[in-house]
JSON list of C-alpha atoms in Angstrom, two decimals:
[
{"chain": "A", "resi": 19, "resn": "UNK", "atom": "CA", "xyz": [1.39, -89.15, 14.88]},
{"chain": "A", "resi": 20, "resn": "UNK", "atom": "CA", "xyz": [1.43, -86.46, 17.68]},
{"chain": "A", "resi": 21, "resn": "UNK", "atom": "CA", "xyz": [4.35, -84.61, 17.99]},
{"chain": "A", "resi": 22, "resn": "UNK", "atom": "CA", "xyz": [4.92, -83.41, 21.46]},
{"chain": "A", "resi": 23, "resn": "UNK", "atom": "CA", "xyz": [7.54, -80.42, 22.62]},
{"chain": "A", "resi": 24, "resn": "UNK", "atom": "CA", "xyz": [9.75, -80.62, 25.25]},
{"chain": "A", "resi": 25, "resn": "UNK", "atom": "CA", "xyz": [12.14, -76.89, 25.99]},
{"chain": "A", "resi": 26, "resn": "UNK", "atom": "CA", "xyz": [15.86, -78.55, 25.97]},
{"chain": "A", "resi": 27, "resn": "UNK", "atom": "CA", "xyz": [18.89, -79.66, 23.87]},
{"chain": "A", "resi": 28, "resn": "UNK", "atom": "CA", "xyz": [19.21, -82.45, 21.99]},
{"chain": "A", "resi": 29, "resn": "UNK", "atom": "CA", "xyz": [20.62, -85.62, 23.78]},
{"chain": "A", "resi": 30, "resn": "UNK", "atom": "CA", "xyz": [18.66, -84.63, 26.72]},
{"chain": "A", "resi": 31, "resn": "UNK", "atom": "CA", "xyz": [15.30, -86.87, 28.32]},
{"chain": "A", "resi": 32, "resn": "UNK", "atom": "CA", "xyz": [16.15, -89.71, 26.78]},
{"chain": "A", "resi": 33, "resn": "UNK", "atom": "CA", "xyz": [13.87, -91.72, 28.88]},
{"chain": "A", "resi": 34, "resn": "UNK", "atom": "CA", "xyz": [10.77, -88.49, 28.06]},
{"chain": "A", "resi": 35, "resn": "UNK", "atom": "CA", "xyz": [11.78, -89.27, 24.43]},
{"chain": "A", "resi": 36, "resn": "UNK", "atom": "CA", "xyz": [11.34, -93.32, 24.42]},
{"chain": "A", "resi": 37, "resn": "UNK", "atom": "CA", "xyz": [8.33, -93.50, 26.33]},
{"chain": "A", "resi": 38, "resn": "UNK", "atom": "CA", "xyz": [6.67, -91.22, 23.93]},
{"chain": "A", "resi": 39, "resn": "UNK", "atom": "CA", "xyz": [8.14, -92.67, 21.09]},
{"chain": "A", "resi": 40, "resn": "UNK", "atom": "CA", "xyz": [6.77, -96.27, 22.25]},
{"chain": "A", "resi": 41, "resn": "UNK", "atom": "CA", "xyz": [3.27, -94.49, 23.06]},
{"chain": "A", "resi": 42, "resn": "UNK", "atom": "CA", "xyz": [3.00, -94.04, 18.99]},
{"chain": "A", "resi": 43, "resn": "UNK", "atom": "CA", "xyz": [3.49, -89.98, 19.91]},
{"chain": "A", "resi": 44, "resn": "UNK", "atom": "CA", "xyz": [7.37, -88.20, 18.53]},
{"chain": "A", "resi": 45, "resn": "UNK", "atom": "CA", "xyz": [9.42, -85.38, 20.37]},
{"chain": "A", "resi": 46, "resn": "UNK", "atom": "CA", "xyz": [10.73, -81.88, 19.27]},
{"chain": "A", "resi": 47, "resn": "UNK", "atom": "CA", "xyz": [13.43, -80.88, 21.44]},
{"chain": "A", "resi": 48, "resn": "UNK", "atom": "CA", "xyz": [14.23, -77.76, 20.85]},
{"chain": "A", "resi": 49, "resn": "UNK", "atom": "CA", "xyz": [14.71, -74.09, 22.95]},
{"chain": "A", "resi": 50, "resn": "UNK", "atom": "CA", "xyz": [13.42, -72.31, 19.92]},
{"chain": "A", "resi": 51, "resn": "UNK", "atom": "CA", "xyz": [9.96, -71.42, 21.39]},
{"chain": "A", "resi": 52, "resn": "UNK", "atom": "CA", "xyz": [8.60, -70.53, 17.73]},
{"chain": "A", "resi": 53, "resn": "UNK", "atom": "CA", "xyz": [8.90, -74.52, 17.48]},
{"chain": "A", "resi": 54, "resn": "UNK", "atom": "CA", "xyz": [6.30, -75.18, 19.38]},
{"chain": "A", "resi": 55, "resn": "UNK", "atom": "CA", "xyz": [3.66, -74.51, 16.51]},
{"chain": "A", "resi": 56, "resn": "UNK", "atom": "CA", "xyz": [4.79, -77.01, 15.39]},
{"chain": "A", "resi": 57, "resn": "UNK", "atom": "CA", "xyz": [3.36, -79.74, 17.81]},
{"chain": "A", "resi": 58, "resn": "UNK", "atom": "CA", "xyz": [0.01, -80.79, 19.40]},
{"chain": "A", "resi": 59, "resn": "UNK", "atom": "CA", "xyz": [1.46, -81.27, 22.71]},
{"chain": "A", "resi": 60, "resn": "UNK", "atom": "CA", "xyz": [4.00, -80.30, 25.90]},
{"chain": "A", "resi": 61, "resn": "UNK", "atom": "CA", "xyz": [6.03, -82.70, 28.24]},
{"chain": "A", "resi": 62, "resn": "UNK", "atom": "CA", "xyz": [7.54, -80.58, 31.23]},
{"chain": "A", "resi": 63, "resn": "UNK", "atom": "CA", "xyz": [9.93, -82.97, 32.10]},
{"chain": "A", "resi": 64, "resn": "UNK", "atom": "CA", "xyz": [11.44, -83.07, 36.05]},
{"chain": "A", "resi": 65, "resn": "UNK", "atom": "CA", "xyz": [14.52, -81.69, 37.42]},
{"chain": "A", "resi": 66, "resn": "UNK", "atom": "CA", "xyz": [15.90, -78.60, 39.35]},
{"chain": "A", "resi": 67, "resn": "UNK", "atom": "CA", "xyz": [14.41, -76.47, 41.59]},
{"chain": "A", "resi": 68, "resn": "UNK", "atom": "CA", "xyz": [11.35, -74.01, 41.47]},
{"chain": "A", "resi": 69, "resn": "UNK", "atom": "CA", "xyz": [12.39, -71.50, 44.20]},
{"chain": "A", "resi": 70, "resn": "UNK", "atom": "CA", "xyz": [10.37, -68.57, 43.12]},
{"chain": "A", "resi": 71, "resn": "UNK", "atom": "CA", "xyz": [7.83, -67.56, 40.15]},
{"chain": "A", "resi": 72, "resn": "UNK", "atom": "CA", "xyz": [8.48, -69.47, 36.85]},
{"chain": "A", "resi": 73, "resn": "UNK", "atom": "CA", "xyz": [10.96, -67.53, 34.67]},
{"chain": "A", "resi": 74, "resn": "UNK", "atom": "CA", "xyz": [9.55, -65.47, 31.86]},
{"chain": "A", "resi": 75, "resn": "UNK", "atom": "CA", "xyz": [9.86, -68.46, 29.44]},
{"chain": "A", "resi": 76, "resn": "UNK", "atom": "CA", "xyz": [8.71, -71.45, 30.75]},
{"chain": "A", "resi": 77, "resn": "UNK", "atom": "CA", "xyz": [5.55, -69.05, 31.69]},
{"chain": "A", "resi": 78, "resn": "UNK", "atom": "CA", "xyz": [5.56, -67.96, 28.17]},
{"chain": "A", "resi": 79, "resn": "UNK", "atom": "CA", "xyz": [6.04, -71.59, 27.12]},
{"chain": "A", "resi": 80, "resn": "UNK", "atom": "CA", "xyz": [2.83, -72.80, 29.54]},
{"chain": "A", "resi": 81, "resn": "UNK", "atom": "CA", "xyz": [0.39, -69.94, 27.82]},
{"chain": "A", "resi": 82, "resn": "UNK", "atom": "CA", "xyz": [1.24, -71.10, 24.58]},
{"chain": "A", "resi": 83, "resn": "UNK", "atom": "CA", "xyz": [-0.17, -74.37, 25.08]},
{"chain": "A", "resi": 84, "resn": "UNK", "atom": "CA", "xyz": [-2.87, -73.15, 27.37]},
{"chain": "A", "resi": 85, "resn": "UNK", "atom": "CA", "xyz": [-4.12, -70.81, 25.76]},
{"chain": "A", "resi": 86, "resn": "UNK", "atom": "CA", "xyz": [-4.81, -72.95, 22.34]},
{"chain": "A", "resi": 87, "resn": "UNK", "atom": "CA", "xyz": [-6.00, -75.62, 24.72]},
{"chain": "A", "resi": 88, "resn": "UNK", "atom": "CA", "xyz": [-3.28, -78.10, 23.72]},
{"chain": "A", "resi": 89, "resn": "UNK", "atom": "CA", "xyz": [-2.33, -81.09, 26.01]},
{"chain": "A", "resi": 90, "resn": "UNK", "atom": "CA", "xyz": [-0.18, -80.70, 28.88]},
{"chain": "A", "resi": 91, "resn": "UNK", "atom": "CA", "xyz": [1.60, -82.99, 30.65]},
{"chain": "A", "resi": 92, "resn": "UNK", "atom": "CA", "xyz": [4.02, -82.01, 34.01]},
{"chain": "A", "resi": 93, "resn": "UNK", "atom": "CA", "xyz": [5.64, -84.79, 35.60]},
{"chain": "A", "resi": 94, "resn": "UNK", "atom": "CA", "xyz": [7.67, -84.33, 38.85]},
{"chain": "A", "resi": 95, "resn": "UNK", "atom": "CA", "xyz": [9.31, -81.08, 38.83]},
{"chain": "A", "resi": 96, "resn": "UNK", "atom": "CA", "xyz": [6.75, -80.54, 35.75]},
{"chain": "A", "resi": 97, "resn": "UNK", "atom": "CA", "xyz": [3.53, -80.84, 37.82]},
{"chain": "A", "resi": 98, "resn": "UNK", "atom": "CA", "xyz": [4.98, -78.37, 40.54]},
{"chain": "A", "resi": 99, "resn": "UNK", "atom": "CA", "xyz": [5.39, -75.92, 37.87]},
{"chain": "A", "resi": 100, "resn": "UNK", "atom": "CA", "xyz": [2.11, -76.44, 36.52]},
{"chain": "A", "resi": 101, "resn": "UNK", "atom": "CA", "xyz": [0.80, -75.63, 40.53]},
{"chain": "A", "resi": 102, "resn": "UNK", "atom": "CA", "xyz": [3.03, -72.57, 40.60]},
{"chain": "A", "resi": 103, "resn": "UNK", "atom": "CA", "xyz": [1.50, -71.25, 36.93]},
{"chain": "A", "resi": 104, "resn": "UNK", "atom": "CA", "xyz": [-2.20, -71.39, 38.16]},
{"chain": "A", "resi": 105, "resn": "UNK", "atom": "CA", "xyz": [-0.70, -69.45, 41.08]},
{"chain": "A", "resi": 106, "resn": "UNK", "atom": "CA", "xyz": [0.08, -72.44, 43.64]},
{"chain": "A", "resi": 107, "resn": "UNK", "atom": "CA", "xyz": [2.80, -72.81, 46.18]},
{"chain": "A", "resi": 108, "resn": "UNK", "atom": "CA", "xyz": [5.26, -75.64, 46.86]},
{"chain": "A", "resi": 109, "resn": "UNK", "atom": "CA", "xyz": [6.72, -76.96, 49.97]},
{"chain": "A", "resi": 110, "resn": "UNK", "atom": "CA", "xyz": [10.45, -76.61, 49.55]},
{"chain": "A", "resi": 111, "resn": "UNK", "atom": "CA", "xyz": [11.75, -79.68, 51.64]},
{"chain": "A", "resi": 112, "resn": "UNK", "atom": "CA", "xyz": [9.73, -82.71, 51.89]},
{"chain": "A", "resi": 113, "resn": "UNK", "atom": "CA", "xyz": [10.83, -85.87, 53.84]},
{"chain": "A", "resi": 114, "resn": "UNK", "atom": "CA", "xyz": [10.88, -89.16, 52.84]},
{"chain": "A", "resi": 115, "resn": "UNK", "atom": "CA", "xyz": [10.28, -89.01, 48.91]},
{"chain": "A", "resi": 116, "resn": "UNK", "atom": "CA", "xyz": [13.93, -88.78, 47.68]},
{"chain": "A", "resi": 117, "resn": "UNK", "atom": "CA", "xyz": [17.40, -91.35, 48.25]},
{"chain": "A", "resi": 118, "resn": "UNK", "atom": "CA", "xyz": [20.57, -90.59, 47.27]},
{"chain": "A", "resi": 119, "resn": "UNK", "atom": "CA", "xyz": [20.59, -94.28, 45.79]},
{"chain": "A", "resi": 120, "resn": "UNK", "atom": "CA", "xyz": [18.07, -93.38, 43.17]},
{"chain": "A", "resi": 121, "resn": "UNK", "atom": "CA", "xyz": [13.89, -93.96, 43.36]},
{"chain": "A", "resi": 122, "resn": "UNK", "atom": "CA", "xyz": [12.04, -94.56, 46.03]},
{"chain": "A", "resi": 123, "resn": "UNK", "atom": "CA", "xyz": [8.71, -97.09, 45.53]},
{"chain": "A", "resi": 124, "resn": "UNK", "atom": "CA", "xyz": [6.04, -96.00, 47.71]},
{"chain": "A", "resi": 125, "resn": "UNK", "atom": "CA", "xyz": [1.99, -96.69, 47.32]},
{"chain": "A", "resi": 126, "resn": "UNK", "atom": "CA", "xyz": [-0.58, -94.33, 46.67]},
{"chain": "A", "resi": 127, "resn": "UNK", "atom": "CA", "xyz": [-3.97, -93.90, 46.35]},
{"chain": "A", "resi": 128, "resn": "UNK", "atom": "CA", "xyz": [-5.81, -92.51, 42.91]},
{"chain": "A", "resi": 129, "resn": "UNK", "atom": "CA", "xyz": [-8.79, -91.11, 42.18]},
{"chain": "A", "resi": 130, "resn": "UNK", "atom": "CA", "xyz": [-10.74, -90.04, 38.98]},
{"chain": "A", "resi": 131, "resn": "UNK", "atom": "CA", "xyz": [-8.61, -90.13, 35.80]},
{"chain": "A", "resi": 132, "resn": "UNK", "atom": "CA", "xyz": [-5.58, -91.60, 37.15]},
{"chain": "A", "resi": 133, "resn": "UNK", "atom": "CA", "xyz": [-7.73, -93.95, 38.86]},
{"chain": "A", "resi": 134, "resn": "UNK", "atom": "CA", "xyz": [-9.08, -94.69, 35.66]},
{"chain": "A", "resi": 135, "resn": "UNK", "atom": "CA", "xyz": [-6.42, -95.15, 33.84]},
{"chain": "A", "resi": 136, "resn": "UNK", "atom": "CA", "xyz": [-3.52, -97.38, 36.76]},
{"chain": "A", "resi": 137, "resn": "UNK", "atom": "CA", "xyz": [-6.13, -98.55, 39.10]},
{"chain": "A", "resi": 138, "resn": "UNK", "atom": "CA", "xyz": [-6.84, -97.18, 42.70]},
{"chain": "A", "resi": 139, "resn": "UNK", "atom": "CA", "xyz": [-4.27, -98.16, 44.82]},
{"chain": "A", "resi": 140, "resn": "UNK", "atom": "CA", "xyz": [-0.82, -98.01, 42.51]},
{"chain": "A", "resi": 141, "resn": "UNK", "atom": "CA", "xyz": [2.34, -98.18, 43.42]},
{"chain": "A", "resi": 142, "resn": "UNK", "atom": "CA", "xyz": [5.13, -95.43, 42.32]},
{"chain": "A", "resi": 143, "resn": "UNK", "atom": "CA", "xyz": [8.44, -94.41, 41.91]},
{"chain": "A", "resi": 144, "resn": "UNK", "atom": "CA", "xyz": [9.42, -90.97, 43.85]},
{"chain": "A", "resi": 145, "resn": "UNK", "atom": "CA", "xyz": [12.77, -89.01, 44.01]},
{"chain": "A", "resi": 146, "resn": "UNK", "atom": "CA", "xyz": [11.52, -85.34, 44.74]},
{"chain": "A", "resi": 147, "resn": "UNK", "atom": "CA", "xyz": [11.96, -82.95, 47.71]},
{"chain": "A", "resi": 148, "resn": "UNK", "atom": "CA", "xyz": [9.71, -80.40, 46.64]},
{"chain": "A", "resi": 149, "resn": "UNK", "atom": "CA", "xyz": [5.60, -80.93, 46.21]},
{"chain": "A", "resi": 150, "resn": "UNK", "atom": "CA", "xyz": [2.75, -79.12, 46.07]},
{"chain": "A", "resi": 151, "resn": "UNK", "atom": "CA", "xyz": [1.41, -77.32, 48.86]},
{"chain": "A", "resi": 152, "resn": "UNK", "atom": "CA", "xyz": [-1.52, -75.20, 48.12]},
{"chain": "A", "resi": 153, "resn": "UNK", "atom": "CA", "xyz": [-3.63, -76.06, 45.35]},
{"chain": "A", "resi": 154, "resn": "UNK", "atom": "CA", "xyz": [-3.64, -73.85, 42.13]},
{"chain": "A", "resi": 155, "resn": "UNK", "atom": "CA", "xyz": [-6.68, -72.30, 40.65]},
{"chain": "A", "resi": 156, "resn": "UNK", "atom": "CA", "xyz": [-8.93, -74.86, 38.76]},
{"chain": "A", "resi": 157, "resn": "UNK", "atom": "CA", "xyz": [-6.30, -77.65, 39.62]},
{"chain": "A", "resi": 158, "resn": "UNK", "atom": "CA", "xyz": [-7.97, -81.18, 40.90]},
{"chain": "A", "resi": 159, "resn": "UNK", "atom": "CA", "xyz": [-6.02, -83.41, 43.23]},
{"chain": "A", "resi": 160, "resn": "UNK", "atom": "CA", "xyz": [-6.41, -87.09, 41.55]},
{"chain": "A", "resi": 161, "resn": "UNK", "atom": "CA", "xyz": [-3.69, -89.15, 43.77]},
{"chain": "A", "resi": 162, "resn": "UNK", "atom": "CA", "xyz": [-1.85, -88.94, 47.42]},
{"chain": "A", "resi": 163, "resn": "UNK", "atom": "CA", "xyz": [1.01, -90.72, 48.78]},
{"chain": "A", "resi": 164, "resn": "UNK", "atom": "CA", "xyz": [-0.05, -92.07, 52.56]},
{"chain": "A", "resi": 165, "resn": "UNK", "atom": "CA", "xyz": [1.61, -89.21, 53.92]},
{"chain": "A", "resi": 166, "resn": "UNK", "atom": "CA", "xyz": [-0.48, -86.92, 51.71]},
{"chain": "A", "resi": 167, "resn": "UNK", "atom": "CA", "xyz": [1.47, -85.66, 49.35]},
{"chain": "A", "resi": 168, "resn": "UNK", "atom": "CA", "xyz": [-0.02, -84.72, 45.91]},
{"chain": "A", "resi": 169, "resn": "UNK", "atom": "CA", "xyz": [1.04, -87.20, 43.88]},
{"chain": "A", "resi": 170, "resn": "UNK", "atom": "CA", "xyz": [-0.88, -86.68, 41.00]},
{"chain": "A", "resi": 171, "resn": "UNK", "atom": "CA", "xyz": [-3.20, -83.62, 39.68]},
{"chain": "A", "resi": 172, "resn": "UNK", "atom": "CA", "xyz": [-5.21, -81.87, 36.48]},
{"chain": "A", "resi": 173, "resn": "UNK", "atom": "CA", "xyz": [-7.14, -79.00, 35.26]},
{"chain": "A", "resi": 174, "resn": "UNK", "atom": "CA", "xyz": [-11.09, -79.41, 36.30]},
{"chain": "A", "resi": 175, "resn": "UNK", "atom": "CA", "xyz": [-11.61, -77.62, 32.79]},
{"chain": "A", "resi": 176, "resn": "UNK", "atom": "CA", "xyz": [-8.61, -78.15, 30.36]},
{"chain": "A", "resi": 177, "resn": "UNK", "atom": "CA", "xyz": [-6.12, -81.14, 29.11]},
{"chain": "A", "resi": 178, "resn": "UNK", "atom": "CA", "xyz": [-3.84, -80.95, 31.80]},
{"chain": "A", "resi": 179, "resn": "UNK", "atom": "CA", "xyz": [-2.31, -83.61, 33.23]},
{"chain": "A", "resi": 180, "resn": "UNK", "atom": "CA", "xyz": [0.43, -83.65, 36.48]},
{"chain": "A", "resi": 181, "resn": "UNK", "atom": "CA", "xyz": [2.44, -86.19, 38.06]},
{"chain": "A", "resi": 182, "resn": "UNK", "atom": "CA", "xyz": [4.78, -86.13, 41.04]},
{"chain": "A", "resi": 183, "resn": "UNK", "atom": "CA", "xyz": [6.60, -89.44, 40.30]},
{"chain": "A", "resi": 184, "resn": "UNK", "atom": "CA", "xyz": [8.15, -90.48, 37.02]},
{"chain": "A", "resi": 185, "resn": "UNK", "atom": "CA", "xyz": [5.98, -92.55, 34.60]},
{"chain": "A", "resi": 186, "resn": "UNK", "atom": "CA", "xyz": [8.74, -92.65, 32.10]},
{"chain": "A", "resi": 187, "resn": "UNK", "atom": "CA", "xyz": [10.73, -94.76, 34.37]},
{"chain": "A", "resi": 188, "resn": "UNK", "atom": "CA", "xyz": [8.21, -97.23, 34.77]},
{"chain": "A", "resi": 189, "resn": "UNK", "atom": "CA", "xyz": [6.70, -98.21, 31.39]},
{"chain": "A", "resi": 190, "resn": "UNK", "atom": "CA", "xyz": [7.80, -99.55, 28.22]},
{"chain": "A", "resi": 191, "resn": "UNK", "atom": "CA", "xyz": [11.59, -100.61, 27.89]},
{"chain": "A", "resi": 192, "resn": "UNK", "atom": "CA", "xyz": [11.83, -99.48, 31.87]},
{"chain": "A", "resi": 193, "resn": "UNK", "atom": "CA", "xyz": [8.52, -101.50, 33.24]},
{"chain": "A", "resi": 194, "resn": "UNK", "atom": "CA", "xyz": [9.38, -102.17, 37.26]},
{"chain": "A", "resi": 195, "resn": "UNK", "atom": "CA", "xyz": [7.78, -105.24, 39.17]},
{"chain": "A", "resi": 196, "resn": "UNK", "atom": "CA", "xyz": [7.59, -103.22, 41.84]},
{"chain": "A", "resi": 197, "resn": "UNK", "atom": "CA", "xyz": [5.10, -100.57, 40.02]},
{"chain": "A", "resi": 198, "resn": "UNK", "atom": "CA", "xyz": [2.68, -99.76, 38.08]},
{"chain": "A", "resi": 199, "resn": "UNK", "atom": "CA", "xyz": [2.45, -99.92, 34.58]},
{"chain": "A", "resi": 200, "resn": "UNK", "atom": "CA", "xyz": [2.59, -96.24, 33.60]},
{"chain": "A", "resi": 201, "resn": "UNK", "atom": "CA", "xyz": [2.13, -97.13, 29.74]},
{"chain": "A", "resi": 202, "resn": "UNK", "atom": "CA", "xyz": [-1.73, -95.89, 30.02]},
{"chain": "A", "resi": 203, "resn": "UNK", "atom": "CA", "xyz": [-0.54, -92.71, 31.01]},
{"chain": "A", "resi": 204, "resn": "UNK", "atom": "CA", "xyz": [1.05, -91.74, 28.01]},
{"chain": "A", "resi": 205, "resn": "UNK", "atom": "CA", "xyz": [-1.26, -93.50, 25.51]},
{"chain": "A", "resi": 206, "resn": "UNK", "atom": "CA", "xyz": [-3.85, -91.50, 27.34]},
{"chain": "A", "resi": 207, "resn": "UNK", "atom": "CA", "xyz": [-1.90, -87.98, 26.70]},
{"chain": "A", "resi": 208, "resn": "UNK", "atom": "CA", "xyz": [-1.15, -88.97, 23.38]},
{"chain": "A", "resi": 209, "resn": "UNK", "atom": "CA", "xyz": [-5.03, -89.43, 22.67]},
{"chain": "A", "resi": 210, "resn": "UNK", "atom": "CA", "xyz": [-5.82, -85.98, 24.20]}
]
């Protein structure tokens, strides 16, 4: 069984933690970054801001992984910090991808892995303000919104995975009608 770190306290990402958990993989939540020899793999979860360079940790936290060519996986706020590391910039207000009443489902169209994996033409959950804007170094651009928005990326060399939306709020126990499975997405990480 994988074990797979995410930087936080416990009783936080509940949702990170089941999805996982029902993927066959196990979390270590922890802000001890000496913990993370302890696992095969990193979730960078969403939420907050990037309004700058990434802090000195969550850079630190990024080269551990990278650097021993462990799986990554950045979703939302996660895959814009995984731009900004390979030295990317964000758009800081985006319209249309957020509601005060909770996710947005919009359609989008994939490409290459994530193609692979949820089909061509998938629809998502979104609930972000900020995206990508340029392209990081080595980074690959594997699903848009219609309004072309990078809604999904990875690493042309290394096991790096990035999604805008939030695949852990559409598989498993929280499966939607109104999108895609996101299951594959995880098994897929896990399998890395």
């Amino acid at each position: 069984m994988k074990t797979v770190f995410i930087y936080g306290d416990q009783g936080q990402y509940a949702n990170y933690r089941d999805a996982i958990e029902s993927a066959g993989g196990q979390i270590l939540l922890s802000r001890n970054l000496c913990r993370t020899s302890d696992c095969d793999a990193l979730l960078l979860p969403g939420g907050g801001d990037i309004l700058g360079p990434l802090d000195e940790s969550e850079r630190y936290l990024l080269q551990l992984f990278i650097t021993t060519s462990r799986p990554v996986l950045g979703i939302c706020r996660g895959m814009q910090a995984l731009n900004v590391y390979f030295d990317g910039t964000l758009h800081r207000r985006i319209p249309g991808h957020q509601s005060p009443e909770g996710d947005l489902i919009h359609p989008t169209c994939a490409t290459g892995l994530l193609g692979s994996l949820l089909g061509c033409a998938i629809t998502v959950n979104s609930c972000h303000h900020q995206a990508v804007d340029h392209l990081g170094h080595n980074l690959v651009v594997l699903q848009r919104s219609e309004d072309n928005v990078v809604e999904g990326l990875c690493h042309a060399t290394r096991p790096i995975i990035g999604v805008q939306w939030h695949p852990e709020r559409q598989s498993y126990a929280l499966r939607r009608e109104d999108a895609v499975d996101a299951a594959p997405l995880f098994e897929y990480f896990l399998s890395l």
